[in-house]
Amino acid sequence: MQGGIRVNGLQHQFKQGGIQRKRRSGSVGRYLAKNYRLYLMLLPGVAFFIVFKYVPMWGVLISFQNYQPFLGFGGSDWVGLKHFDRFFSEPAFWTLFRNTFLLAVYNLIFFFPLPIVLALMLNEIRLQAYKRVIQTIIYIPHFVSWVVVVGIAYLFFTTEGGLVNEWLASVGLEKISFLLSADWFRTFITGQVIWKDTGWGTIIFLAALAGVDPQLYEAAKMDGANRLRQLWHITLPAVRSTIVILLILRLGHFLDTGFEQIFLNMNAMNREVAEVFDTYVYSVGIQSGQFSYSTAVGLFKSVVGLVLVVAANRLAKRFGEEGVY
């Protein structure tokens, strides 16, 4: 009897599991049929990432080949880590690494905190019309191309008729060659990034601040907390997780200093501090046709970014944050 009961019980469980799976599959089908328009809207974005992000990943294989365009992937000879050995043994490697690393550190220290500070300042503005005007003004530079940004910088800082140098001359000071000076290059690049993208970076933080419960501020006021106390104990903790996640994602692009901006600002006088991995890949890959070697350089950058993301994510979780995965 016990065996029969056990068998019958197992059969009952199998039947119940089959019914539940059918119900789940039916509910999923009804959900998809009901919300198919949303998934149709999602298709262009998914197709974009598949075609332009995931499919090109196969191109990293040529970093392990002596790639010849006419022979293709299948006909080119495999050379293993030859191009990586060459890259790490190049005299220019440490120069490229130093220039790229310093520009990345400049952006991380001086640019990354500014959208947070700007979002906190905008959040304190109570006159909505004035707030929207300021937001529009600081957002506009993001939509200006780097060619235009560099052109504007040229008009302001050139020694021949530039507004800044003309003002220096008018007050009796010597003109400064901002555009040709290697000492000013990193400051110049960081300043352009700050002017162009600081306003746009505030959008995410303002969205996070919009989710803060106003009752928390009311309770803090009743407890006698001033604006600074409210900022420290309510506002900043509300955006802390957002700051951590964006910092982790930022580290994934730590060595991506931006090819177009650097290339447009680089000249013969500042090349020693301006040559970075992105411009080096362009010069050896596009101009010299060394596709495998330049791909190896790009893969090195990607691996460094991956390592930084994984390390930063683990560190964030150790301190109690969610991280990105």
Short mmCIF file of C-alpha atoms in Angstrom, two decimals:
data_model
loop_
_atom_site.label_atom_id
_atom_site.label_comp_id
_atom_site.label_asym_id
_atom_site.label_seq_id
_atom_site.Cartn_x
_atom_site.Cartn_y
_atom_site.Cartn_z
CA MET A 1 0.00 0.00 0.00
CA GLN A 2 2.78 2.40 0.82
CA GLY A 3 4.40 1.75 -2.56
CA GLY A 4 1.09 2.28 -4.33
CA ILE A 5 0.47 5.47 -2.43
CA ARG A 6 3.95 6.69 -3.26
CA VAL A 7 3.51 5.93 -6.96
CA ASN A 8 0.14 7.58 -7.06
CA GLY A 9 1.57 10.59 -5.28
CA LEU A 10 4.40 10.91 -7.80
CA GLN A 11 1.94 10.61 -10.69
CA HIS A 12 -0.17 13.33 -9.11
CA GLN A 13 2.90 15.59 -8.78
CA PHE A 14 3.88 15.00 -12.42
CA LYS A 15 0.36 15.84 -13.53
CA GLN A 16 0.34 18.98 -11.42
CA GLY A 17 3.76 20.04 -12.80
CA GLY A 18 2.58 19.48 -16.37
CA ILE A 19 -0.56 21.53 -15.76
CA GLN A 20 1.49 24.36 -14.20
CA ARG A 21 3.90 24.40 -17.16
CA LYS A 22 0.97 24.53 -19.58
CA ARG A 23 -0.54 27.37 -17.60
CA ARG A 24 2.76 29.25 -17.56
CA SER A 25 3.27 28.78 -21.30
CA GLY A 26 -0.33 29.84 -21.92
CA SER A 27 0.06 32.94 -19.73
CA VAL A 28 3.31 33.88 -21.50
CA GLY A 29 1.62 33.48 -24.86
CA ARG A 30 -1.30 35.67 -23.78
CA TYR A 31 1.11 38.26 -22.40
CA LEU A 32 3.07 38.39 -25.66
CA ALA A 33 -0.13 38.58 -27.69
CA LYS A 34 -1.38 41.43 -25.52
CA ASN A 35 1.86 43.44 -25.54
CA TYR A 36 3.23 42.60 -28.98
CA ARG A 37 3.31 46.28 -29.94
CA LEU A 38 5.86 46.97 -27.19
CA TYR A 39 8.11 44.20 -28.45
CA LEU A 40 7.78 45.47 -32.02
CA MET A 41 8.98 48.86 -30.78
CA LEU A 42 11.89 47.08 -29.11
CA LEU A 43 13.02 45.31 -32.29
CA PRO A 44 14.91 48.28 -33.91
CA GLY A 45 17.00 48.75 -30.76
CA VAL A 46 17.73 45.04 -30.47
CA ALA A 47 18.62 44.87 -34.17
CA PHE A 48 20.97 47.85 -33.75
CA PHE A 49 22.91 46.19 -30.94
CA ILE A 50 23.06 42.85 -32.75
CA VAL A 51 24.25 44.31 -36.06
CA PHE A 52 26.58 47.05 -34.82
CA LYS A 53 27.72 45.73 -31.41
CA TYR A 54 27.66 41.94 -31.25
CA VAL A 55 28.32 40.88 -34.86
CA PRO A 56 31.48 43.08 -35.13
CA MET A 57 32.90 41.29 -32.08
CA TRP A 58 34.02 38.51 -34.40
CA GLY A 59 36.44 41.01 -35.87
CA VAL A 60 38.73 40.68 -32.84
CA LEU A 61 39.86 37.36 -34.28
CA ILE A 62 42.10 39.16 -36.75
CA SER A 63 44.25 40.34 -33.82
CA PHE A 64 45.50 36.73 -33.71
CA GLN A 65 46.02 36.56 -37.48
CA ASN A 66 48.19 38.11 -40.14
CA TYR A 67 45.01 39.39 -41.71
CA GLN A 68 44.89 40.01 -45.43
CA PRO A 69 41.66 41.59 -46.74
CA PHE A 70 41.75 39.60 -49.98
CA LEU A 71 42.18 36.30 -48.13
CA GLY A 72 39.54 37.00 -45.48
CA PHE A 73 39.20 35.39 -42.04
CA GLY A 74 39.50 31.84 -43.30
CA GLY A 75 42.51 32.33 -45.56
CA SER A 76 44.68 34.53 -43.34
CA ASP A 77 47.50 32.91 -41.35
CA TRP A 78 47.18 32.56 -37.57
CA VAL A 79 50.06 34.13 -35.65
CA GLY A 80 48.86 33.81 -32.05
CA LEU A 81 50.03 36.59 -29.71
CA LYS A 82 52.58 38.02 -32.12
CA HIS A 83 50.87 41.42 -32.44
CA PHE A 84 50.44 41.74 -28.68
CA ASP A 85 54.14 41.00 -28.13
CA ARG A 86 54.99 43.65 -30.68
CA PHE A 87 52.66 46.19 -29.08
CA PHE A 88 53.98 45.70 -25.54
CA SER A 89 57.58 45.86 -26.75
CA GLU A 90 57.06 49.05 -28.76
CA PRO A 91 58.89 52.08 -27.32
CA ALA A 92 55.70 54.08 -27.82
CA PHE A 93 53.60 51.81 -25.59
CA TRP A 94 54.37 53.50 -22.30
CA THR A 95 53.99 56.95 -23.86
CA LEU A 96 50.57 56.00 -25.20
CA PHE A 97 49.58 54.42 -21.90
CA ARG A 98 50.71 57.46 -19.89
CA ASN A 99 48.90 59.95 -22.15
CA THR A 100 45.70 57.92 -22.21
CA PHE A 101 45.79 57.19 -18.49
CA LEU A 102 46.33 60.83 -17.50
CA LEU A 103 43.51 62.08 -19.71
CA ALA A 104 41.22 59.40 -18.26
CA VAL A 105 42.16 60.41 -14.71
CA TYR A 106 41.54 64.09 -15.54
CA ASN A 107 38.06 63.23 -16.82
CA LEU A 108 37.32 61.00 -13.83
CA ILE A 109 38.41 63.56 -11.24
CA PHE A 110 37.22 66.82 -12.79
CA PHE A 111 34.37 65.84 -15.14
CA PHE A 112 32.57 62.93 -13.46
CA PRO A 113 31.54 64.77 -10.23
CA LEU A 114 30.29 67.90 -12.03
CA PRO A 115 26.97 66.46 -13.33
CA ILE A 116 26.23 65.33 -9.77
CA VAL A 117 26.94 68.77 -8.35
CA LEU A 118 24.96 70.47 -11.11
CA ALA A 119 21.99 68.14 -10.60
CA LEU A 120 22.01 68.87 -6.87
CA MET A 121 22.06 72.62 -7.57
CA LEU A 122 19.23 72.39 -10.09
CA ASN A 123 17.21 70.28 -7.68
CA GLU A 124 17.30 73.14 -5.16
CA ILE A 125 15.72 75.60 -7.62
CA ARG A 126 12.05 76.00 -6.81
CA LEU A 127 11.04 78.31 -9.68
CA GLN A 128 10.28 75.75 -12.41
CA ALA A 129 10.35 78.18 -15.35
CA TYR A 130 13.83 79.39 -14.39
CA LYS A 131 14.95 75.78 -13.84
CA ARG A 132 13.78 74.70 -17.32
CA VAL A 133 15.59 77.61 -18.96
CA ILE A 134 18.87 76.73 -17.23
CA GLN A 135 18.46 73.06 -18.15
CA THR A 136 17.93 73.92 -21.81
CA ILE A 137 20.98 76.16 -21.89
CA ILE A 138 23.31 73.60 -20.35
CA TYR A 139 21.93 70.74 -22.51
CA ILE A 140 22.54 72.48 -25.85
CA PRO A 141 26.35 71.94 -26.05
CA HIS A 142 25.83 68.16 -26.00
CA PHE A 143 24.23 68.33 -29.45
CA VAL A 144 27.14 70.29 -30.94
CA SER A 145 29.65 68.16 -32.85
CA TRP A 146 33.29 68.02 -31.78
CA VAL A 147 34.29 69.77 -35.00
CA VAL A 148 32.22 72.78 -33.99
CA VAL A 149 33.45 72.62 -30.37
CA VAL A 150 37.08 72.63 -31.46
CA GLY A 151 36.33 75.47 -33.90
CA ILE A 152 34.79 77.55 -31.12
CA ALA A 153 37.79 76.81 -28.89
CA TYR A 154 40.09 77.95 -31.69
CA LEU A 155 38.26 81.27 -32.01
CA PHE A 156 38.59 81.85 -28.26
CA PHE A 157 42.14 80.69 -27.62
CA THR A 158 44.19 81.25 -30.78
CA THR A 159 47.03 83.72 -30.46
CA GLU A 160 45.98 85.49 -33.64
CA GLY A 161 42.82 87.35 -32.71
CA GLY A 162 41.53 84.92 -30.08
CA LEU A 163 39.24 86.54 -27.50
CA VAL A 164 41.15 85.20 -24.49
CA ASN A 165 44.58 86.22 -25.77
CA GLU A 166 43.32 89.61 -26.90
CA TRP A 167 42.00 90.22 -23.40
CA LEU A 168 45.35 89.13 -21.91
CA ALA A 169 47.13 91.56 -24.20
CA SER A 170 44.72 94.36 -23.28
CA VAL A 171 45.54 94.02 -19.55
CA GLY A 172 49.28 93.97 -20.23
CA LEU A 173 49.90 90.20 -20.01
CA GLU A 174 51.69 88.01 -22.52
CA LYS A 175 49.67 85.89 -24.91
CA ILE A 176 49.57 82.18 -24.19
CA SER A 177 49.76 79.60 -26.97
CA PHE A 178 47.00 77.35 -25.62
CA LEU A 179 46.52 75.44 -28.85
CA LEU A 180 50.19 74.56 -29.37
CA SER A 181 51.34 74.11 -25.78
CA ALA A 182 51.87 70.57 -24.51
CA ASP A 183 51.49 71.84 -20.93
CA TRP A 184 47.96 73.13 -21.59
CA PHE A 185 46.74 70.21 -23.69
CA ARG A 186 45.19 68.01 -20.99
CA THR A 187 43.54 70.98 -19.30
CA PHE A 188 42.26 72.13 -22.67
CA ILE A 189 40.77 68.71 -23.51
CA THR A 190 39.15 68.30 -20.10
CA GLY A 191 37.66 71.79 -20.28
CA GLN A 192 36.05 71.00 -23.64
CA VAL A 193 34.54 67.78 -22.26
CA ILE A 194 33.17 69.64 -19.23
CA TRP A 195 31.58 72.35 -21.37
CA LYS A 196 30.04 69.90 -23.82
CA ASP A 197 28.72 67.05 -21.66
CA THR A 198 28.27 68.21 -18.07
CA GLY A 199 24.72 69.44 -18.63
CA TRP A 200 23.68 66.29 -20.43
CA GLY A 201 25.04 64.12 -17.64
CA THR A 202 22.70 65.75 -15.12
CA ILE A 203 19.62 64.11 -16.70
CA ILE A 204 20.15 60.74 -15.01
CA PHE A 205 20.83 62.29 -11.60
CA LEU A 206 17.82 64.60 -11.85
CA ALA A 207 15.67 61.57 -12.69
CA ALA A 208 17.01 59.81 -9.59
CA LEU A 209 16.32 62.89 -7.45
CA ALA A 210 12.76 63.09 -8.78
CA GLY A 211 12.04 59.74 -7.12
CA VAL A 212 12.84 61.00 -3.61
CA ASP A 213 9.76 61.06 -1.40
CA PRO A 214 8.97 64.72 -0.46
CA GLN A 215 7.71 63.52 2.91
CA LEU A 216 11.31 62.74 3.86
CA TYR A 217 12.21 66.42 3.50
CA GLU A 218 9.13 67.45 5.47
CA ALA A 219 10.01 65.07 8.27
CA ALA A 220 13.60 66.36 8.28
CA LYS A 221 12.35 69.95 8.53
CA MET A 222 10.18 69.02 11.50
CA ASP A 223 13.26 67.51 13.15
CA GLY A 224 15.10 70.81 12.63
CA ALA A 225 17.39 69.78 9.77
CA ASN A 226 18.58 72.67 7.59
CA ARG A 227 19.08 72.47 3.81
CA LEU A 228 22.64 71.23 4.15
CA ARG A 229 21.59 68.44 6.51
CA GLN A 230 18.78 67.45 4.15
CA LEU A 231 21.23 67.34 1.28
CA TRP A 232 23.67 65.14 3.20
CA HIS A 233 21.21 62.73 4.82
CA ILE A 234 18.43 62.50 2.20
CA THR A 235 19.46 63.74 -1.26
CA LEU A 236 22.93 62.21 -1.54
CA PRO A 237 21.88 58.75 -0.24
CA ALA A 238 19.05 58.79 -2.79
CA VAL A 239 21.49 59.08 -5.71
CA ARG A 240 24.34 57.06 -4.22
CA SER A 241 23.46 53.84 -6.04
CA THR A 242 23.13 55.75 -9.32
CA ILE A 243 26.55 57.33 -8.78
CA VAL A 244 28.13 53.92 -8.10
CA ILE A 245 26.58 52.31 -11.19
CA LEU A 246 27.61 55.17 -13.48
CA LEU A 247 31.11 55.13 -12.01
CA ILE A 248 31.42 51.41 -12.75
CA LEU A 249 30.20 51.93 -16.32
CA ARG A 250 32.58 54.86 -16.68
CA LEU A 251 35.51 52.66 -15.71
CA GLY A 252 34.55 50.31 -18.55
CA HIS A 253 35.45 53.13 -20.94
CA PHE A 254 38.40 54.34 -18.87
CA LEU A 255 40.87 54.18 -21.78
CA ASP A 256 38.40 55.56 -24.34
CA THR A 257 39.43 59.19 -24.42
CA GLY A 258 37.56 60.01 -27.63
CA PHE A 259 39.26 59.85 -31.00
CA GLU A 260 37.59 62.77 -32.74
CA GLN A 261 38.27 65.38 -30.08
CA ILE A 262 41.89 64.35 -29.57
CA PHE A 263 42.57 64.10 -33.29
CA LEU A 264 41.16 67.58 -33.98
CA ASN A 265 43.18 69.16 -31.15
CA MET A 266 46.43 67.34 -31.91
CA ASN A 267 49.24 69.04 -33.82
CA ALA A 268 52.98 68.72 -34.26
CA MET A 269 53.72 70.80 -31.15
CA ASN A 270 51.62 68.82 -28.66
CA ARG A 271 51.78 65.34 -30.20
CA GLU A 272 54.07 64.04 -27.45
CA VAL A 273 51.21 64.37 -24.91
CA ALA A 274 48.28 64.09 -27.34
CA GLU A 275 48.98 60.70 -28.92
CA VAL A 276 46.64 58.18 -27.25
CA PHE A 277 45.49 54.64 -28.03
CA ASP A 278 42.57 55.85 -30.17
CA THR A 279 44.70 58.05 -32.43
CA TYR A 280 47.41 55.38 -32.55
CA VAL A 281 44.88 52.79 -33.76
CA TYR A 282 43.81 55.21 -36.49
CA SER A 283 47.36 55.93 -37.65
CA VAL A 284 48.57 52.30 -37.75
CA GLY A 285 45.26 50.70 -38.70
CA ILE A 286 43.64 53.05 -41.21
CA GLN A 287 46.57 55.05 -42.52
CA SER A 288 49.15 52.26 -42.52
CA GLY A 289 46.81 49.33 -43.20
CA GLN A 290 48.04 47.22 -40.25
CA PHE A 291 44.61 45.87 -39.43
CA SER A 292 45.64 42.96 -37.22
CA TYR A 293 48.04 45.03 -35.16
CA SER A 294 45.56 47.87 -34.61
CA THR A 295 42.87 45.34 -33.65
CA ALA A 296 45.23 43.92 -31.03
CA VAL A 297 45.62 47.42 -29.57
CA GLY A 298 41.84 47.86 -29.47
CA LEU A 299 41.38 44.45 -27.83
CA PHE A 300 43.92 45.40 -25.16
CA LYS A 301 41.82 48.47 -24.33
CA SER A 302 38.67 46.36 -24.09
CA VAL A 303 40.29 43.82 -21.77
CA VAL A 304 41.51 46.61 -19.46
CA GLY A 305 37.99 48.06 -19.37
CA LEU A 306 36.49 44.64 -18.58
CA VAL A 307 38.94 44.08 -15.73
CA LEU A 308 38.16 47.51 -14.25
CA VAL A 309 34.40 46.92 -14.46
CA VAL A 310 34.62 43.51 -12.76
CA ALA A 311 36.92 44.83 -10.02
CA ALA A 312 34.81 47.94 -9.39
CA ASN A 313 31.61 45.88 -9.32
CA ARG A 314 33.02 43.48 -6.73
CA LEU A 315 34.26 46.40 -4.64
CA ALA A 316 30.83 48.06 -4.82
CA LYS A 317 29.10 44.86 -3.66
CA ARG A 318 31.55 44.52 -0.81
CA PHE A 319 30.42 47.95 0.41
CA GLY A 320 26.75 47.01 0.15
CA GLU A 321 25.86 48.46 -3.26
CA GLU A 322 24.02 46.57 -5.98
CA GLY A 323 26.53 46.99 -8.80
CA VAL A 324 25.72 46.40 -12.45
CA TYR A 325 25.29 42.61 -12.27
#
